[in-house]
């Protein structure tokens, strides 16, 4: 819940910059992150199976679109809006749409998960299920998209000179906590593998982003 609230707070802070390069995509990132955190956090208190599946589906939708929106932001902000309009990026969006459709119809094919059960841990309604091939593909693709976005942002910020090196480091580091937590959860690493820690790791992520984007005044400097 704290991670989601932090994402909404950052989105509210940068909304005044709408119309600047990358800002609309950036707001999309925060919306996806907030939805990810809220749907998972609320789901930990829901044991009704149908509603729990709906919340888990929403969490996965947010995973799908967080990486796509972040790459769109990085491309637009760093002056590569032509790539956003290219067939390559349209293919990335197409992957998101196909994944969205797959999530909506998962009960029919199980491409994302099967054997969905409530599996409580630490007194909350965590769930366990067998990951399908498309779930692994989504995590792999989203990892590549986020890594590409971070590279573009760091490369651009470093080109400003020593003034923004600390902010560049913050941008690079901000994606690591939720990214590693998501991959660890997908691979079943840890003693409580059914507990996804990525939403919790959005708290340090938001703090690092607040430092980088606030201090560097990324949308105030042409």
PDB file of C-alpha atoms in Angstrom:
ATOM      1  CA  UNK A   1       0.000   0.000   0.000  1.00  0.00           C
ATOM      2  CA  UNK A   2       2.890   2.363   0.819  1.00  0.00           C
ATOM      3  CA  UNK A   3       4.478   1.611  -2.563  1.00  0.00           C
ATOM      4  CA  UNK A   4       1.235   2.379  -4.365  1.00  0.00           C
ATOM      5  CA  UNK A   5       0.667   5.583  -2.418  1.00  0.00           C
ATOM      6  CA  UNK A   6       4.209   6.708  -3.184  1.00  0.00           C
ATOM      7  CA  UNK A   7       3.723   6.079  -6.901  1.00  0.00           C
ATOM      8  CA  UNK A   8       0.508   8.127  -6.911  1.00  0.00           C
ATOM      9  CA  UNK A   9       2.253  10.923  -5.006  1.00  0.00           C
ATOM     10  CA  UNK A  10       5.053  11.082  -7.578  1.00  0.00           C
ATOM     11  CA  UNK A  11       2.512  11.052 -10.394  1.00  0.00           C
ATOM     12  CA  UNK A  12       0.666  13.939  -8.765  1.00  0.00           C
ATOM     13  CA  UNK A  13       3.928  15.856  -8.405  1.00  0.00           C
ATOM     14  CA  UNK A  14       4.846  15.606 -12.098  1.00  0.00           C
ATOM     15  CA  UNK A  15       1.343  16.075 -13.527  1.00  0.00           C
ATOM     16  CA  UNK A  16       1.981  19.821 -13.943  1.00  0.00           C
ATOM     17  CA  UNK A  17       4.573  18.979 -16.591  1.00  0.00           C
ATOM     18  CA  UNK A  18       2.067  17.332 -18.948  1.00  0.00           C
ATOM     19  CA  UNK A  19       2.884  18.216 -22.525  1.00  0.00           C
ATOM     20  CA  UNK A  20       6.630  17.899 -21.969  1.00  0.00           C
ATOM     21  CA  UNK A  21       8.427  14.981 -23.647  1.00  0.00           C
ATOM     22  CA  UNK A  22       7.794  11.695 -21.889  1.00  0.00           C
ATOM     23  CA  UNK A  23       5.530  13.013 -19.133  1.00  0.00           C
ATOM     24  CA  UNK A  24       2.364  11.220 -20.238  1.00  0.00           C
ATOM     25  CA  UNK A  25       4.265   7.937 -20.435  1.00  0.00           C
ATOM     26  CA  UNK A  26       5.754   8.668 -17.017  1.00  0.00           C
ATOM     27  CA  UNK A  27       2.293   9.123 -15.530  1.00  0.00           C
ATOM     28  CA  UNK A  28       1.369   5.783 -17.078  1.00  0.00           C
ATOM     29  CA  UNK A  29       4.318   4.186 -15.292  1.00  0.00           C
ATOM     30  CA  UNK A  30       3.158   5.503 -11.939  1.00  0.00           C
ATOM     31  CA  UNK A  31      -0.426   4.404 -12.601  1.00  0.00           C
ATOM     32  CA  UNK A  32       0.723   0.881 -13.470  1.00  0.00           C
ATOM     33  CA  UNK A  33       2.991   0.708 -10.430  1.00  0.00           C
ATOM     34  CA  UNK A  34       0.259   1.952  -8.104  1.00  0.00           C
ATOM     35  CA  UNK A  35      -2.214  -0.578  -9.525  1.00  0.00           C
ATOM     36  CA  UNK A  36       0.370  -3.341  -9.087  1.00  0.00           C
ATOM     37  CA  UNK A  37       0.942  -2.443  -5.432  1.00  0.00           C
ATOM     38  CA  UNK A  38      -2.686  -1.834  -4.514  1.00  0.00           C
ATOM     39  CA  UNK A  39      -4.074  -4.947  -6.212  1.00  0.00           C
ATOM     40  CA  UNK A  40      -1.481  -7.183  -4.597  1.00  0.00           C
ATOM     41  CA  UNK A  41      -1.726  -5.495  -1.207  1.00  0.00           C
ATOM     42  CA  UNK A  42      -5.522  -5.677  -1.117  1.00  0.00           C
ATOM     43  CA  UNK A  43      -5.369  -9.269  -2.352  1.00  0.00           C
ATOM     44  CA  UNK A  44      -3.459 -10.277   0.767  1.00  0.00           C
ATOM     45  CA  UNK A  45      -6.666  -9.700   2.727  1.00  0.00           C
ATOM     46  CA  UNK A  46      -9.026 -11.449   0.294  1.00  0.00           C
ATOM     47  CA  UNK A  47      -9.746 -15.171   0.576  1.00  0.00           C
ATOM     48  CA  UNK A  48     -12.795 -15.367  -1.694  1.00  0.00           C
ATOM     49  CA  UNK A  49     -11.410 -17.350  -4.680  1.00  0.00           C
ATOM     50  CA  UNK A  50     -13.045 -15.490  -7.575  1.00  0.00           C
ATOM     51  CA  UNK A  51     -12.151 -12.039  -6.288  1.00  0.00           C
ATOM     52  CA  UNK A  52      -8.644 -13.215  -5.402  1.00  0.00           C
ATOM     53  CA  UNK A  53      -8.116 -14.431  -8.966  1.00  0.00           C
ATOM     54  CA  UNK A  54      -9.353 -11.069 -10.280  1.00  0.00           C
ATOM     55  CA  UNK A  55      -6.879  -9.194  -8.074  1.00  0.00           C
ATOM     56  CA  UNK A  56      -4.018 -11.485  -9.112  1.00  0.00           C
ATOM     57  CA  UNK A  57      -4.966 -10.904 -12.749  1.00  0.00           C
ATOM     58  CA  UNK A  58      -4.847  -7.148 -12.148  1.00  0.00           C
ATOM     59  CA  UNK A  59      -1.402  -7.523 -10.588  1.00  0.00           C
ATOM     60  CA  UNK A  60      -0.150  -9.321 -13.693  1.00  0.00           C
ATOM     61  CA  UNK A  61      -1.709  -6.700 -15.965  1.00  0.00           C
ATOM     62  CA  UNK A  62       0.271  -4.079 -14.093  1.00  0.00           C
ATOM     63  CA  UNK A  63       3.465  -6.097 -14.480  1.00  0.00           C
ATOM     64  CA  UNK A  64       2.874  -6.270 -18.229  1.00  0.00           C
ATOM     65  CA  UNK A  65       2.281  -2.541 -18.712  1.00  0.00           C
ATOM     66  CA  UNK A  66       4.795  -1.128 -16.223  1.00  0.00           C
ATOM     67  CA  UNK A  67       7.753  -2.122 -18.386  1.00  0.00           C
ATOM     68  CA  UNK A  68       6.111  -0.981 -21.617  1.00  0.00           C
ATOM     69  CA  UNK A  69       5.199   2.427 -20.197  1.00  0.00           C
ATOM     70  CA  UNK A  70       8.670   2.862 -18.694  1.00  0.00           C
ATOM     71  CA  UNK A  71      10.334   2.172 -22.034  1.00  0.00           C
ATOM     72  CA  UNK A  72       7.935   4.586 -23.741  1.00  0.00           C
ATOM     73  CA  UNK A  73       8.861   7.253 -21.201  1.00  0.00           C
ATOM     74  CA  UNK A  74      12.592   6.673 -21.655  1.00  0.00           C
ATOM     75  CA  UNK A  75      12.342   6.842 -25.447  1.00  0.00           C
ATOM     76  CA  UNK A  76      10.220   9.997 -25.479  1.00  0.00           C
ATOM     77  CA  UNK A  77      12.226  11.779 -22.784  1.00  0.00           C
ATOM     78  CA  UNK A  78      15.587  11.076 -24.408  1.00  0.00           C
ATOM     79  CA  UNK A  79      14.477  12.426 -27.785  1.00  0.00           C
ATOM     80  CA  UNK A  80      13.611   9.151 -29.460  1.00  0.00           C
ATOM     81  CA  UNK A  81       9.912   9.743 -30.075  1.00  0.00           C
ATOM     82  CA  UNK A  82      10.359   8.390 -33.596  1.00  0.00           C
ATOM     83  CA  UNK A  83      11.093   4.983 -32.074  1.00  0.00           C
ATOM     84  CA  UNK A  84       7.828   5.162 -30.110  1.00  0.00           C
ATOM     85  CA  UNK A  85       6.051   5.430 -33.453  1.00  0.00           C
ATOM     86  CA  UNK A  86       8.090   2.640 -35.056  1.00  0.00           C
ATOM     87  CA  UNK A  87       7.008  -0.886 -35.859  1.00  0.00           C
ATOM     88  CA  UNK A  88       9.381  -2.208 -33.202  1.00  0.00           C
ATOM     89  CA  UNK A  89       7.643  -0.344 -30.400  1.00  0.00           C
ATOM     90  CA  UNK A  90       4.244  -1.200 -31.864  1.00  0.00           C
ATOM     91  CA  UNK A  91       5.303  -4.841 -31.601  1.00  0.00           C
ATOM     92  CA  UNK A  92       6.080  -4.267 -27.923  1.00  0.00           C
ATOM     93  CA  UNK A  93       2.625  -2.754 -27.405  1.00  0.00           C
ATOM     94  CA  UNK A  94       1.169  -5.672 -29.352  1.00  0.00           C
ATOM     95  CA  UNK A  95       2.850  -8.052 -26.930  1.00  0.00           C
ATOM     96  CA  UNK A  96       1.177  -6.160 -24.083  1.00  0.00           C
ATOM     97  CA  UNK A  97      -2.229  -6.433 -25.757  1.00  0.00           C
ATOM     98  CA  UNK A  98      -1.794 -10.154 -26.418  1.00  0.00           C
ATOM     99  CA  UNK A  99      -0.712 -10.666 -22.810  1.00  0.00           C
ATOM    100  CA  UNK A 100      -3.748  -8.710 -21.618  1.00  0.00           C
ATOM    101  CA  UNK A 101      -6.010 -10.949 -23.661  1.00  0.00           C
ATOM    102  CA  UNK A 102      -4.211 -14.009 -22.341  1.00  0.00           C
ATOM    103  CA  UNK A 103      -4.773 -12.896 -18.774  1.00  0.00           C
ATOM    104  CA  UNK A 104      -8.455 -12.283 -19.394  1.00  0.00           C
ATOM    105  CA  UNK A 105      -8.873 -15.816 -20.799  1.00  0.00           C
ATOM    106  CA  UNK A 106      -6.347 -17.652 -18.625  1.00  0.00           C
ATOM    107  CA  UNK A 107      -9.016 -19.954 -17.195  1.00  0.00           C
ATOM    108  CA  UNK A 108      -9.468 -21.441 -20.668  1.00  0.00           C
ATOM    109  CA  UNK A 109      -5.805 -22.161 -21.496  1.00  0.00           C
ATOM    110  CA  UNK A 110      -3.643 -21.738 -18.383  1.00  0.00           C
ATOM    111  CA  UNK A 111      -0.869 -19.912 -20.227  1.00  0.00           C
ATOM    112  CA  UNK A 112      -0.199 -17.728 -17.184  1.00  0.00           C
ATOM    113  CA  UNK A 113      -0.987 -20.114 -14.347  1.00  0.00           C
ATOM    114  CA  UNK A 114      -2.733 -23.302 -13.299  1.00  0.00           C
ATOM    115  CA  UNK A 115      -3.525 -24.913  -9.943  1.00  0.00           C
ATOM    116  CA  UNK A 116      -4.425 -21.580  -8.298  1.00  0.00           C
ATOM    117  CA  UNK A 117      -4.939 -22.007  -4.530  1.00  0.00           C
ATOM    118  CA  UNK A 118      -4.986 -19.782  -1.454  1.00  0.00           C
ATOM    119  CA  UNK A 119      -1.746 -20.551   0.407  1.00  0.00           C
ATOM    120  CA  UNK A 120      -1.554 -18.295   3.500  1.00  0.00           C
ATOM    121  CA  UNK A 121       1.757 -17.064   4.880  1.00  0.00           C
ATOM    122  CA  UNK A 122       2.371 -14.720   7.813  1.00  0.00           C
ATOM    123  CA  UNK A 123      -1.390 -14.541   8.386  1.00  0.00           C
ATOM    124  CA  UNK A 124      -2.250 -13.080   4.969  1.00  0.00           C
ATOM    125  CA  UNK A 125      -3.916 -14.622   1.912  1.00  0.00           C
ATOM    126  CA  UNK A 126      -0.954 -15.303  -0.320  1.00  0.00           C
ATOM    127  CA  UNK A 127      -1.576 -17.648  -3.234  1.00  0.00           C
ATOM    128  CA  UNK A 128       0.339 -20.416  -4.932  1.00  0.00           C
ATOM    129  CA  UNK A 129       0.069 -21.578  -8.527  1.00  0.00           C
ATOM    130  CA  UNK A 130       2.106 -23.212 -11.243  1.00  0.00           C
ATOM    131  CA  UNK A 131       3.489 -20.610 -13.619  1.00  0.00           C
ATOM    132  CA  UNK A 132       2.643 -21.117 -17.259  1.00  0.00           C
ATOM    133  CA  UNK A 133       5.047 -20.434 -20.147  1.00  0.00           C
ATOM    134  CA  UNK A 134       3.560 -17.009 -20.905  1.00  0.00           C
ATOM    135  CA  UNK A 135       4.148 -15.855 -17.325  1.00  0.00           C
ATOM    136  CA  UNK A 136       7.857 -16.596 -17.648  1.00  0.00           C
ATOM    137  CA  UNK A 137       7.907 -14.887 -21.046  1.00  0.00           C
ATOM    138  CA  UNK A 138       6.247 -11.760 -19.609  1.00  0.00           C
ATOM    139  CA  UNK A 139       8.788 -11.472 -16.791  1.00  0.00           C
ATOM    140  CA  UNK A 140      11.674 -11.961 -19.232  1.00  0.00           C
ATOM    141  CA  UNK A 141      10.352  -9.383 -21.708  1.00  0.00           C
ATOM    142  CA  UNK A 142       9.533  -6.831 -19.010  1.00  0.00           C
ATOM    143  CA  UNK A 143      13.028  -7.231 -17.541  1.00  0.00           C
ATOM    144  CA  UNK A 144      14.574  -6.492 -20.926  1.00  0.00           C
ATOM    145  CA  UNK A 145      12.300  -3.468 -21.467  1.00  0.00           C
ATOM    146  CA  UNK A 146      13.115  -1.951 -18.065  1.00  0.00           C
ATOM    147  CA  UNK A 147      16.837  -2.591 -18.492  1.00  0.00           C
ATOM    148  CA  UNK A 148      16.743  -0.883 -21.902  1.00  0.00           C
ATOM    149  CA  UNK A 149      14.893   2.115 -20.448  1.00  0.00           C
ATOM    150  CA  UNK A 150      17.391   2.454 -17.609  1.00  0.00           C
ATOM    151  CA  UNK A 151      20.262   2.369 -20.087  1.00  0.00           C
ATOM    152  CA  UNK A 152      18.710   5.161 -22.164  1.00  0.00           C
ATOM    153  CA  UNK A 153      18.071   7.347 -19.122  1.00  0.00           C
ATOM    154  CA  UNK A 154      21.493   6.848 -17.575  1.00  0.00           C
ATOM    155  CA  UNK A 155      23.227   7.482 -20.895  1.00  0.00           C
ATOM    156  CA  UNK A 156      21.323  10.751 -21.318  1.00  0.00           C
ATOM    157  CA  UNK A 157      21.808  11.941 -17.758  1.00  0.00           C
ATOM    158  CA  UNK A 158      25.526  11.187 -17.826  1.00  0.00           C
ATOM    159  CA  UNK A 159      25.842  13.272 -20.976  1.00  0.00           C
ATOM    160  CA  UNK A 160      24.847  16.296 -18.868  1.00  0.00           C
ATOM    161  CA  UNK A 161      28.209  16.056 -17.119  1.00  0.00           C
ATOM    162  CA  UNK A 162      29.088  15.577 -13.435  1.00  0.00           C
ATOM    163  CA  UNK A 163      26.104  17.623 -12.263  1.00  0.00           C
ATOM    164  CA  UNK A 164      23.672  14.703 -12.511  1.00  0.00           C
ATOM    165  CA  UNK A 165      25.860  11.681 -11.775  1.00  0.00           C
ATOM    166  CA  UNK A 166      24.251  10.993  -8.402  1.00  0.00           C
ATOM    167  CA  UNK A 167      20.816  11.281  -9.974  1.00  0.00           C
ATOM    168  CA  UNK A 168      21.912   8.901 -12.731  1.00  0.00           C
ATOM    169  CA  UNK A 169      22.939   6.360 -10.125  1.00  0.00           C
ATOM    170  CA  UNK A 170      19.547   6.753  -8.409  1.00  0.00           C
ATOM    171  CA  UNK A 171      17.712   6.123 -11.686  1.00  0.00           C
ATOM    172  CA  UNK A 172      19.786   3.016 -12.355  1.00  0.00           C
ATOM    173  CA  UNK A 173      19.377   1.669  -8.830  1.00  0.00           C
ATOM    174  CA  UNK A 174      15.649   2.407  -8.508  1.00  0.00           C
ATOM    175  CA  UNK A 175      14.597  -0.452 -10.776  1.00  0.00           C
ATOM    176  CA  UNK A 176      16.783  -3.054  -9.048  1.00  0.00           C
ATOM    177  CA  UNK A 177      14.787  -3.747  -5.823  1.00  0.00           C
ATOM    178  CA  UNK A 178      11.406  -4.516  -7.475  1.00  0.00           C
ATOM    179  CA  UNK A 179      13.100  -6.098 -10.488  1.00  0.00           C
ATOM    180  CA  UNK A 180      15.122  -8.617  -8.488  1.00  0.00           C
ATOM    181  CA  UNK A 181      12.133  -9.317  -6.226  1.00  0.00           C
ATOM    182  CA  UNK A 182       9.903 -10.041  -9.234  1.00  0.00           C
ATOM    183  CA  UNK A 183      12.436 -12.404 -10.805  1.00  0.00           C
ATOM    184  CA  UNK A 184      13.047 -14.161  -7.459  1.00  0.00           C
ATOM    185  CA  UNK A 185       9.287 -14.670  -6.988  1.00  0.00           C
ATOM    186  CA  UNK A 186       8.881 -15.995 -10.522  1.00  0.00           C
ATOM    187  CA  UNK A 187      11.713 -18.487 -10.022  1.00  0.00           C
ATOM    188  CA  UNK A 188      10.414 -19.546  -6.614  1.00  0.00           C
ATOM    189  CA  UNK A 189      13.488 -18.353  -4.738  1.00  0.00           C
ATOM    190  CA  UNK A 190      13.233 -18.005  -0.962  1.00  0.00           C
ATOM    191  CA  UNK A 191      11.669 -19.888   1.946  1.00  0.00           C
ATOM    192  CA  UNK A 192       8.202 -18.367   1.343  1.00  0.00           C
ATOM    193  CA  UNK A 193       8.072 -18.479  -2.433  1.00  0.00           C
ATOM    194  CA  UNK A 194       4.366 -17.624  -2.655  1.00  0.00           C
ATOM    195  CA  UNK A 195       4.969 -14.152  -1.179  1.00  0.00           C
ATOM    196  CA  UNK A 196       5.775 -11.568  -3.859  1.00  0.00           C
ATOM    197  CA  UNK A 197       8.036  -8.868  -2.415  1.00  0.00           C
ATOM    198  CA  UNK A 198       8.141  -6.651  -5.532  1.00  0.00           C
ATOM    199  CA  UNK A 199       5.313  -4.353  -4.314  1.00  0.00           C
ATOM    200  CA  UNK A 200       7.175  -3.809  -1.040  1.00  0.00           C
ATOM    201  CA  UNK A 201      10.364  -3.075  -2.971  1.00  0.00           C
ATOM    202  CA  UNK A 202       8.548  -0.232  -4.730  1.00  0.00           C
ATOM    203  CA  UNK A 203       9.014   1.779  -1.528  1.00  0.00           C
ATOM    204  CA  UNK A 204      12.816   2.209  -2.010  1.00  0.00           C
ATOM    205  CA  UNK A 205      12.144   2.482  -5.746  1.00  0.00           C
ATOM    206  CA  UNK A 206       9.809   5.444  -5.203  1.00  0.00           C
ATOM    207  CA  UNK A 207      12.266   7.111  -2.814  1.00  0.00           C
ATOM    208  CA  UNK A 208      15.109   6.827  -5.335  1.00  0.00           C
ATOM    209  CA  UNK A 209      12.879   8.122  -8.136  1.00  0.00           C
ATOM    210  CA  UNK A 210      11.745  11.027  -5.984  1.00  0.00           C
ATOM    211  CA  UNK A 211      15.382  11.953  -5.392  1.00  0.00           C
ATOM    212  CA  UNK A 212      16.417  11.564  -9.027  1.00  0.00           C
ATOM    213  CA  UNK A 213      13.485  13.238 -10.733  1.00  0.00           C
ATOM    214  CA  UNK A 214      13.030  15.926  -8.098  1.00  0.00           C
ATOM    215  CA  UNK A 215      16.638  16.920  -7.618  1.00  0.00           C
ATOM    216  CA  UNK A 216      17.553  16.716 -11.305  1.00  0.00           C
ATOM    217  CA  UNK A 217      14.461  18.668 -12.302  1.00  0.00           C
ATOM    218  CA  UNK A 218      14.205  16.431 -15.331  1.00  0.00           C
ATOM    219  CA  UNK A 219      11.107  18.093 -16.725  1.00  0.00           C
ATOM    220  CA  UNK A 220      12.199  21.659 -16.012  1.00  0.00           C
ATOM    221  CA  UNK A 221      15.426  21.454 -18.027  1.00  0.00           C
ATOM    222  CA  UNK A 222      15.155  21.398 -21.809  1.00  0.00           C
TER     223      UNK A 222
END
